[in-house]
Structure formats: structure tokens, C-alpha cells
Coordinates of C-alpha atoms and ligand atoms in Angstrom, one line a residue:
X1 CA -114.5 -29.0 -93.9
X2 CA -112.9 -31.2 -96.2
X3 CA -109.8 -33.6 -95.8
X4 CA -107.8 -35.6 -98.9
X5 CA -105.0 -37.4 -98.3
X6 CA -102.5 -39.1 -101.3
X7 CA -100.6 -41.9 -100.9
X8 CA -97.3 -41.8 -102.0
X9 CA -94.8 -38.6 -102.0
X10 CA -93.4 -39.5 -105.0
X11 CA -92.9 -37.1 -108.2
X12 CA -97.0 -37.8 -109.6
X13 CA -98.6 -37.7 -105.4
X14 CA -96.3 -34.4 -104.5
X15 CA -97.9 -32.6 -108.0
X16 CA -101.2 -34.0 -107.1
X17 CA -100.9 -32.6 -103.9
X18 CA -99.6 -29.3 -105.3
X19 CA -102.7 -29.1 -107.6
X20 CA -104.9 -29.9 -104.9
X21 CA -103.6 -27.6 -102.7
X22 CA -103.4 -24.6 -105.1
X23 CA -106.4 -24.6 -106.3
X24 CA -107.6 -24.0 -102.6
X25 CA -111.0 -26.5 -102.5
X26 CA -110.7 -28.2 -99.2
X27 CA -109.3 -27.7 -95.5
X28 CA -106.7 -30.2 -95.5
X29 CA -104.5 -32.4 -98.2
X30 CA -102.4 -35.2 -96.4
X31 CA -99.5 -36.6 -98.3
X32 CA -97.9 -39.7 -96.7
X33 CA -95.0 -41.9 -98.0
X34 CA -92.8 -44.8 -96.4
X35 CA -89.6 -42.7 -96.6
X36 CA -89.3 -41.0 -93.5
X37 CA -89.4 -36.8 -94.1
X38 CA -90.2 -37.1 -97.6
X39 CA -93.4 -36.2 -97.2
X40 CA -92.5 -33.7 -94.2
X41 CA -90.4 -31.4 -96.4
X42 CA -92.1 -31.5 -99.1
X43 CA -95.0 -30.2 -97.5
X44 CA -93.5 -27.7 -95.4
X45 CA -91.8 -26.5 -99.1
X46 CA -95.7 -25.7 -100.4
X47 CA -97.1 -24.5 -96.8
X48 CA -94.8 -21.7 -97.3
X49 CA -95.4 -20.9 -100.9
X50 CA -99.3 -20.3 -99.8
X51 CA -98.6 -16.2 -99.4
X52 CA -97.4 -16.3 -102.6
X53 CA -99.5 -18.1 -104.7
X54 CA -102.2 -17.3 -102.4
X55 CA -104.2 -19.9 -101.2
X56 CA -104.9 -21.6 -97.5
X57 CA -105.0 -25.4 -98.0
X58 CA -102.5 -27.1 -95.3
X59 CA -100.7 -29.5 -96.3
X60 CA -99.7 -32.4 -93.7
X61 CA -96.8 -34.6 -94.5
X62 CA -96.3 -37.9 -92.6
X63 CA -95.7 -41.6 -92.3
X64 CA -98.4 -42.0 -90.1
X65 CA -101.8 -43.1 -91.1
X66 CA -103.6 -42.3 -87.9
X67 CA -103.0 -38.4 -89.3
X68 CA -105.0 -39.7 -92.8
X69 CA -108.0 -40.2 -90.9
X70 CA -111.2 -38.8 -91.3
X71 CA -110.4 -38.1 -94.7
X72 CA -113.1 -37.8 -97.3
X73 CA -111.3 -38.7 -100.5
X74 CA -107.9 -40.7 -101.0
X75 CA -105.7 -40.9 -104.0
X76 CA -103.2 -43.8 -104.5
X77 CA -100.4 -43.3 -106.5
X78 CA -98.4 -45.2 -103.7
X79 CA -95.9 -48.0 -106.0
X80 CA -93.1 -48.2 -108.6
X81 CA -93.2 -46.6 -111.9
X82 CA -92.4 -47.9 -115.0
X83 CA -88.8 -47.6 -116.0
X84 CA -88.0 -47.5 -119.9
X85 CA -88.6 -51.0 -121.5
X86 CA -90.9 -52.2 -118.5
X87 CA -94.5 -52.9 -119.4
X88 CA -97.3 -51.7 -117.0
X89 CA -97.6 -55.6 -116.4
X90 CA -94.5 -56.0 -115.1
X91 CA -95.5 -53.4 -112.0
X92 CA -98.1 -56.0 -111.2
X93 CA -96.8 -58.3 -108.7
X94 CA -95.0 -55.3 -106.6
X95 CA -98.0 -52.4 -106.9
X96 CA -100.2 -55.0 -105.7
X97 CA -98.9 -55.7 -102.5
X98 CA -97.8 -51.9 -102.2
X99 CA -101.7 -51.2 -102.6
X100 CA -103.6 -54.0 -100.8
X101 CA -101.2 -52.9 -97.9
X102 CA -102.1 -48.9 -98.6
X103 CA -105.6 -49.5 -98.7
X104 CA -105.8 -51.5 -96.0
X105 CA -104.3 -48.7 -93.9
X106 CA -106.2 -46.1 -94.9
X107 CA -109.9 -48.2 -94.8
X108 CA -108.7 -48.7 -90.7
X109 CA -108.7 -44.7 -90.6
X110 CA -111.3 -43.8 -93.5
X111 CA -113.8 -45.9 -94.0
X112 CA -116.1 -43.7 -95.6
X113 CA -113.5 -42.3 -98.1
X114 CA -113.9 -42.1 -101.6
X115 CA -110.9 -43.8 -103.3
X116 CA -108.9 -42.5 -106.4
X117 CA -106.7 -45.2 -108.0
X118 CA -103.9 -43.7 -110.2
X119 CA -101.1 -46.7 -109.2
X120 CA -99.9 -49.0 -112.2
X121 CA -101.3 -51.0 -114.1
X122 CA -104.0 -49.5 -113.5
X123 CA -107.6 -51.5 -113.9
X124 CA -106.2 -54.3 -112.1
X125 CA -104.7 -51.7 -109.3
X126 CA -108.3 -50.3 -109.3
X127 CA -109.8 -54.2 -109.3
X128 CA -107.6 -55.0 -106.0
X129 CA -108.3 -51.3 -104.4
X130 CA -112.3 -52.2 -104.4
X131 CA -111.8 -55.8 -103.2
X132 CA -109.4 -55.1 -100.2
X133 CA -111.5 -51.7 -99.4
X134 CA -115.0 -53.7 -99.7
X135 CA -116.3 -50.7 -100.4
X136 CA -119.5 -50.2 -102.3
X137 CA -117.8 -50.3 -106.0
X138 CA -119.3 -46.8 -106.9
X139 CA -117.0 -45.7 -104.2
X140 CA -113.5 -46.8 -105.7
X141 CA -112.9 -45.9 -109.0
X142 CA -109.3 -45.2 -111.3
X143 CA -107.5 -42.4 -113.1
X144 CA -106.5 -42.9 -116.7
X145 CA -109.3 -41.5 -119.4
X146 CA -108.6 -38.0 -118.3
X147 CA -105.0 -38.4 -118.9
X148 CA -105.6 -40.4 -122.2
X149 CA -108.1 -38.2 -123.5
X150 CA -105.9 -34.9 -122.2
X151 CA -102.8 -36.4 -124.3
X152 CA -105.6 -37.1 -127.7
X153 CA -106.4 -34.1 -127.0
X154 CA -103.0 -32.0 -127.2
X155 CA -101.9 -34.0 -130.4
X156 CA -104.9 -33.2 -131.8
X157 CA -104.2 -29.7 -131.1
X158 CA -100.5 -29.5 -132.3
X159 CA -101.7 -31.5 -135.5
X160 CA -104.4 -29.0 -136.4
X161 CA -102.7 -26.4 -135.5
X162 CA -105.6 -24.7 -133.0
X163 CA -106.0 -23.9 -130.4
X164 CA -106.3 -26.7 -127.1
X165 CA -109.1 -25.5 -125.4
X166 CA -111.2 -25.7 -128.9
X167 CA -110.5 -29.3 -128.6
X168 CA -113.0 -31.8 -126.8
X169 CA -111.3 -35.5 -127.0
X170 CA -112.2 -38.4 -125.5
X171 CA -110.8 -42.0 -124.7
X172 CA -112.6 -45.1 -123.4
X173 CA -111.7 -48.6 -122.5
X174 CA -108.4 -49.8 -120.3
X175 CA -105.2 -47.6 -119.8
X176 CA -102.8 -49.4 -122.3
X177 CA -103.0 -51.4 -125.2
X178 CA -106.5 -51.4 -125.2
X179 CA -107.2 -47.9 -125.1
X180 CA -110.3 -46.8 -126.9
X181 CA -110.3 -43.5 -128.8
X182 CA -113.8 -42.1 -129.9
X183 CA -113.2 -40.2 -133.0
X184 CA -117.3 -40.3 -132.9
X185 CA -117.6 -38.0 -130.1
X186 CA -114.1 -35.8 -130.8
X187 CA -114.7 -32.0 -131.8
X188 CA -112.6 -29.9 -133.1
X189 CA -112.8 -26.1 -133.3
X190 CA -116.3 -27.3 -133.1
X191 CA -116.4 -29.8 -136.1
X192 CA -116.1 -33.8 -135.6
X193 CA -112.4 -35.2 -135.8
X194 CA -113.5 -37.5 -138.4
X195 CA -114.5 -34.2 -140.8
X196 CA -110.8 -33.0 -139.7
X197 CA -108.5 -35.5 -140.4
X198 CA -108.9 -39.0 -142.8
X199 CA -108.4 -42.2 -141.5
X200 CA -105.1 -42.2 -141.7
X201 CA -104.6 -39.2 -139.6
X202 CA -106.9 -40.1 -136.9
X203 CA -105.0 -43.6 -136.5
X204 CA -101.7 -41.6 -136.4
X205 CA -102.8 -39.5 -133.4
X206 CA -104.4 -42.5 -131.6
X207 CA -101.0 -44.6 -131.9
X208 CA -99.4 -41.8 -130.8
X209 CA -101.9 -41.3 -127.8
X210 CA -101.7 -45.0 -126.8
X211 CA -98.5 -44.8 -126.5
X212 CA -98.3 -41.5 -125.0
X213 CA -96.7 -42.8 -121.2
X214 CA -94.0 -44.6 -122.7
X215 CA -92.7 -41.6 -125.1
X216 CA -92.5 -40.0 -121.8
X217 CA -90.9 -42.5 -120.1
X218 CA -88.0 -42.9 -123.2
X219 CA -87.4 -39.4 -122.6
X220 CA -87.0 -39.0 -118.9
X221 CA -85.2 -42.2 -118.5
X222 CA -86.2 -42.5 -115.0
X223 CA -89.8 -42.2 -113.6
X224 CA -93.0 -41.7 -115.5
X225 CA -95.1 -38.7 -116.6
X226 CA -96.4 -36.8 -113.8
X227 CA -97.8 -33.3 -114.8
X228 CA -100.4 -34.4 -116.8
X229 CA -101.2 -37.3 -114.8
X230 CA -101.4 -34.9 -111.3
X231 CA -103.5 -32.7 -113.4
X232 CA -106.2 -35.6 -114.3
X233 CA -105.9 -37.3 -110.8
X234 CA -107.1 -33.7 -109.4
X235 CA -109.6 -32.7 -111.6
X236 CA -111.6 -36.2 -110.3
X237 CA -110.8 -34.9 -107.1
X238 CA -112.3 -31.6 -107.3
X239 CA -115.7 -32.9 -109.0
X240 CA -116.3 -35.5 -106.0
X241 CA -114.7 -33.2 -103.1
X242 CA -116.9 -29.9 -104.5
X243 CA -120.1 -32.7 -105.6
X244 CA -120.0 -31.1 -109.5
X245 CA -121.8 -33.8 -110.7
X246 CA -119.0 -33.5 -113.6
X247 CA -118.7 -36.1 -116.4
X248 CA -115.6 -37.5 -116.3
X249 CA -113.8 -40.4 -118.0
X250 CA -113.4 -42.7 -115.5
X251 CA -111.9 -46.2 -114.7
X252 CA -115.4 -47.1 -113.2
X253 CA -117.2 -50.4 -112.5
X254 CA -119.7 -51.9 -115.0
X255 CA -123.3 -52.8 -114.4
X256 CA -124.4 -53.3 -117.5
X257 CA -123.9 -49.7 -119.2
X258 CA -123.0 -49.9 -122.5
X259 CA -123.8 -54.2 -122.5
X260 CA -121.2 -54.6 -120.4
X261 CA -120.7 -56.3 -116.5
X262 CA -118.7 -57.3 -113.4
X263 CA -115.4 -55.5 -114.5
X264 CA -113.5 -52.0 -113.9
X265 CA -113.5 -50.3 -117.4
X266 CA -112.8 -46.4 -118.8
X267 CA -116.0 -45.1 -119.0
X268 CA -117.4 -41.1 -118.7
X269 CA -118.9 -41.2 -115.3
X270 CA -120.4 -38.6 -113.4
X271 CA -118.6 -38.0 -110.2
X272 CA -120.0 -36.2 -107.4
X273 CA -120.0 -36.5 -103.6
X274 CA -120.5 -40.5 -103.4
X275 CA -118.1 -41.5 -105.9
X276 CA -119.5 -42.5 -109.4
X277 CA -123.2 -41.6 -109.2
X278 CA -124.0 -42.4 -113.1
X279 CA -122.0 -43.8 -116.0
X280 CA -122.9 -42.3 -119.1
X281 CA -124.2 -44.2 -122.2
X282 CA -122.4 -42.2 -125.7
X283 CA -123.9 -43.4 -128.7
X284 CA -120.5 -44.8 -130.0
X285 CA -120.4 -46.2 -133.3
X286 CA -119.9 -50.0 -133.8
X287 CA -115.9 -50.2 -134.2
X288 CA -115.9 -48.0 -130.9
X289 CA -118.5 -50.3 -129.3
X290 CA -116.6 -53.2 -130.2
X291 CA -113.2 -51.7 -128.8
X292 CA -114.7 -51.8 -125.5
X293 CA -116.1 -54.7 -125.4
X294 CA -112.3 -56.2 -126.9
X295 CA -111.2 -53.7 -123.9
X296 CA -113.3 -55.0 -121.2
X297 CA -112.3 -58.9 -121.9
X298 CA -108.8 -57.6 -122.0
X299 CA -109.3 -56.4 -118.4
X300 CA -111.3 -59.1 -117.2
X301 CA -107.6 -61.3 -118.3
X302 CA -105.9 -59.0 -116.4
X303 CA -107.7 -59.6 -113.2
X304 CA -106.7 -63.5 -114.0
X305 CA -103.4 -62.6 -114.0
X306 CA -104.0 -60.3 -110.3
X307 CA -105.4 -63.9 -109.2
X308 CA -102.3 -65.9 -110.4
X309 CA -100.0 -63.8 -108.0
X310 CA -102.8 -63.9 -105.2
X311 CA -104.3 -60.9 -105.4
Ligands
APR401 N1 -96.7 -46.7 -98.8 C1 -96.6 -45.4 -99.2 N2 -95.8 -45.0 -100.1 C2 -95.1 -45.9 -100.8 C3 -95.2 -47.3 -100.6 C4 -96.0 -47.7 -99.5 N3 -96.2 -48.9 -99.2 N4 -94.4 -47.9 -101.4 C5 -93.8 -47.0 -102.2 N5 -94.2 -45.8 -101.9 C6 -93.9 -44.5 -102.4 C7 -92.4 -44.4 -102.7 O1 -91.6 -44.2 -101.5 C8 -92.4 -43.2 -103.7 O2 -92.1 -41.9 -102.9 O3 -94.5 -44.2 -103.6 C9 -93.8 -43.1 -104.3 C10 -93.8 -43.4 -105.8 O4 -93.2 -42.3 -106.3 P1 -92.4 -42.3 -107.7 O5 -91.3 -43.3 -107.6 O6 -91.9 -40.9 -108.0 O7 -93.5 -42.7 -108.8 P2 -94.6 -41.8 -109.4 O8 -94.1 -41.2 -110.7 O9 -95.1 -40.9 -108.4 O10 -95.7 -42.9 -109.9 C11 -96.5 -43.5 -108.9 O11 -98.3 -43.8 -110.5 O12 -98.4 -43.5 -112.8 C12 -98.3 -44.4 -111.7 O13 -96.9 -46.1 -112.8 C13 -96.9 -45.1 -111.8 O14 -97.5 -46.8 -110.3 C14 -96.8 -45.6 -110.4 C15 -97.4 -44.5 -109.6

């Protein structure tokens, strides 16, 4: 018996719920919004497409938190998107009080949850979820390395013309400017990225992967990427809901893996049953070690800046 529920009806917590729901790995997926029978039709929409596609998840839609409860893992995706031009910065001051107020509603129903971050921007999103929660921090942990690493990894594809699931990619660091790419640990068709492609090339594709929300967000005008996203924020779901033990990039807390402490950082973490059970140590090269170090004072600023507006 298992029970998720996902904050936030909107276009990247519907297609999480969709994924979750598909792929048929636990009893119950509750999706709950502020909008009253947003999440209501949309889930009555995919409890009747379950002959079809064949599976036998229930999906619950509602504005009330007392049908959340119980539940064993909760993604937040609750909050504004990015609209063309915005930074993720300027989500802060609104997605924080969207998300102290989410989490504080679902920790009154679900105390023993394990919580998935997704909401923007991001670390400090995560930072707030764990402090309002006061949760053990292995127990809260964000979405944004399997996204980054996904979109690495389908440029790297299209540029070498082969085939994406003969790519392995990996990002580390924050979600943002300070993403960190690990060329070191990249394989293509088997071989290292850095055999693949010079310098150049490699720097091309990370630009292009740094960037890779807001070329979405110039082409869709209005809202931010979502199938990707859903598709990253449920993978994380399925390796703590079904205890894989998967290694994952993760927006996980430090404790002095990798020299580094006291902060919420993109890291490949093992996820299973409790949340983050180990965050693994790659032997990254020094410019990559030194990227996430540059990334983890970057989101140690960040959290000043959650403080400045009180959060
Ligand atoms: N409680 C529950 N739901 C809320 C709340 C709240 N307090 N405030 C807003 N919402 C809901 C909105 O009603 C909306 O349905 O969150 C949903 C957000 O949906 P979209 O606007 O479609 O945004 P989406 O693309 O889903 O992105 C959500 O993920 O990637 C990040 O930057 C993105 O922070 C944003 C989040």
C-alpha cells in the first residue's frame, strides 16, 4: 500500500501525476491545488483512461489536505513559473510563501512523508521545505540534476548523432547558473565525452544545457517545461516509493561528501525508502571539484537572500 500526493495541479504536477500513475507503482497518487475542481477533473480525465492504457493507480483530486494524509512521499511543484525574461530569483519571494504554507499543510497530515521539491528556484525552495518540515534533512531533498543531466544528455545525443539511450550524462551543483557538467563521468556510445567532442564542443553543449529551461520558456511564451521535468520528478519517486536504492542526481543535503557542509547541493544520491540513504563520492577532476564548491557558496548566498525576505 502506497500513497503520493503532488502539490500543485498545474501543467508540471498533472504530468507528474500522469507519470506516476501510469507507470502503476503505488495504490494511490493525490493531486491537490488551490483552484477549486482543477484537480477534480483532471483526475477524473486519467481515472478513466486506466482501461486503456491499462493500469490501476487512483488518482484523487482535491483541495483538501485531510485527503493527502497518510501519504508516504510528497512532491511540490505547488508556485508560479517562470514567465520569459523572469529569473528563477525573481520566483523567490512568492514560491516561498506558496511552499512554507504547502508544507506546512501537508507535515499536519504526513509527518513521516518523504518530500520531493521541484518548486522554483529550486535549492533555496528545497532549503525552506526542510526547515518548515523539520524533518530529518535526508528526508527532504530537490529535483533538478535528473532534468539537467536528461537535457546534457539529449544534446549530446542530437550532436553525435546516436542514439539517447547510449548516452550516460551527468550534472552536479545548483539548478541555474551554477550548474555543474561532468564531462569526466559522461559516456558516450560507451567512450568519454571528452574523447568525443574538444573543448569547444563540450562547452557548447553545457551552455546550451544551462540554459536549457529558459529556451523552453522563449518558446512557449507562457509556463515552463514540464515533460521532462514530470519525467525526472517521477523517476525519484519511483526509486524511494519501490526502495531501488537507485543513484540519482539529487538536490541533497551536505555532510561533508565531497569537502562540502551545511548546504542543499546537486549531488548523485542513492534514494530508497527513507529518503537519501548515501550520497555518492565521483572522482571528479579538479575544474569539476571546484565548480561545486563555486556552486555550493553560490547556494549558501541564495539562502541569504531566502533570509532577507524572512524565510
Ligand atoms: N497550494 C496549492 N497549489 C498552489 C498554490 C498553493 N498554495 N499556489 C499555487 N498553486 C498551484 C496553481 O494553482 C497552479 O495550478 O500551482 C500550480 C502551478 O502550476 P503552473 O502554473 O502550471 O506551473 P508549473 O509549470 O506546474 O510549475 C510549477 O515548478 O518548475 C517549477 O518553476 C516552476 O515553480 C514552478 C513549479
Amino acid at each position: 500500500m502506497s500513497k503520493v500526493t503532488v502539490v500543485g495541479a498545474g501543467k508540471y504536477g498533472s504530468t507528474t501525476v500522469q507519470r506516476i500513475a501510469e507507470s502503476d507503482i503505488v495504490d494511490e497518487v493525490v493531486m491537490t491545488d488551490i483552484v477549486e475542481g482543477l484537480p477534480q477533473g483532471l483526475a477524473l480525465d486519467m481515472n478513466q483512461s486506466r482501461p486503456v492504457v491499462g493500469y490501476r493507480t487512483l488518482v484523487t483530486g482535491t483541495n483538501d489536505y485531510a485527503d493527502t494524509a497518510g501519504s508516504d512521499v510528497v512532491v511540490i511543484t505547488a508556485g508560479l513559473p517562470r514567465k520569459p525574461g523572469m529569473s528563477r530569483m525573481d520566483l523567490l519571494e512568492v514560491n516561498a510563501k506558496i511552499v512554507r504554507e504547502v508544507t506546512e499543510q501537508l507535515m499536519a497530515q504526513s509527518p513521516d512523508a518523504i518530500f520531493i521539491v521541484v518548486t522554483n528556484p529550486l535549492d533555496q525552495m528545497t532549503t525552506l521545505t526542510a526547515e518548515v518540515a523539520g524533518l530529518p534533512r535526508n528526508r527532504v531533498m530537490g529535483q533538478a540534476g535528473v532534468l539537467d543531466s536528461a537535457r546534457f544528455a539529449h544534446f549530446i545525443s542530437e550532436k553525435a548523432d546516436i542514439d539517447i539511450l547510449e548516452v550516460e550524462a551527468i550534472t552536479l551543483g545548483s539548478h541555474g547558473a551554477t550548474m555543474v557538467p561532468v564531462p569526466s563521468q559522461c559516456r558516450v556510445g560507451g567512450k568519454p565525452l571528452t574523447e568525443v567532442f574538444d573543448e569547444a564542443t563540450i562547452d557548447e553543449l553545457v551552455e546550451r544545457t544551462r540554459n536549457g529551461g529558459a529556451e523552453i520558456v522563449g518558446l512557449l511564451k507562457t509556463g515552463s517545461a514540464y515533460y521532462a521535468p514530470s519525467a525526472a520528478a517521477a523517476s525519484m519517486v519511483h526509486a524511494v516509493v519501490n526502495d531501488t536504492g537507485a543513484v540519482i542526481p539529487t538536490c541533497a543535503w551536505m555532510t561533508g561528501e565531497y569537502g562540502i557542509n551545511d548546504v542543499y547541493l546537486g549531488v548523485p544520491a542513492k534514494l530508497g525508502a527513507t529518503g537519501v540513504t548515501e550520497i555518492v563520492e565521483l572522482p571528479l577532476t579538479a575544474a569539476e571539484q571546484a565548480g561545486l564548491e563555486e556552486a555550493a557558496e553560490a547556494v549558501k548566498a541564495k539562502v541569504e537572500d531566502l533570509r532577507a525576505i524572512g524565510g
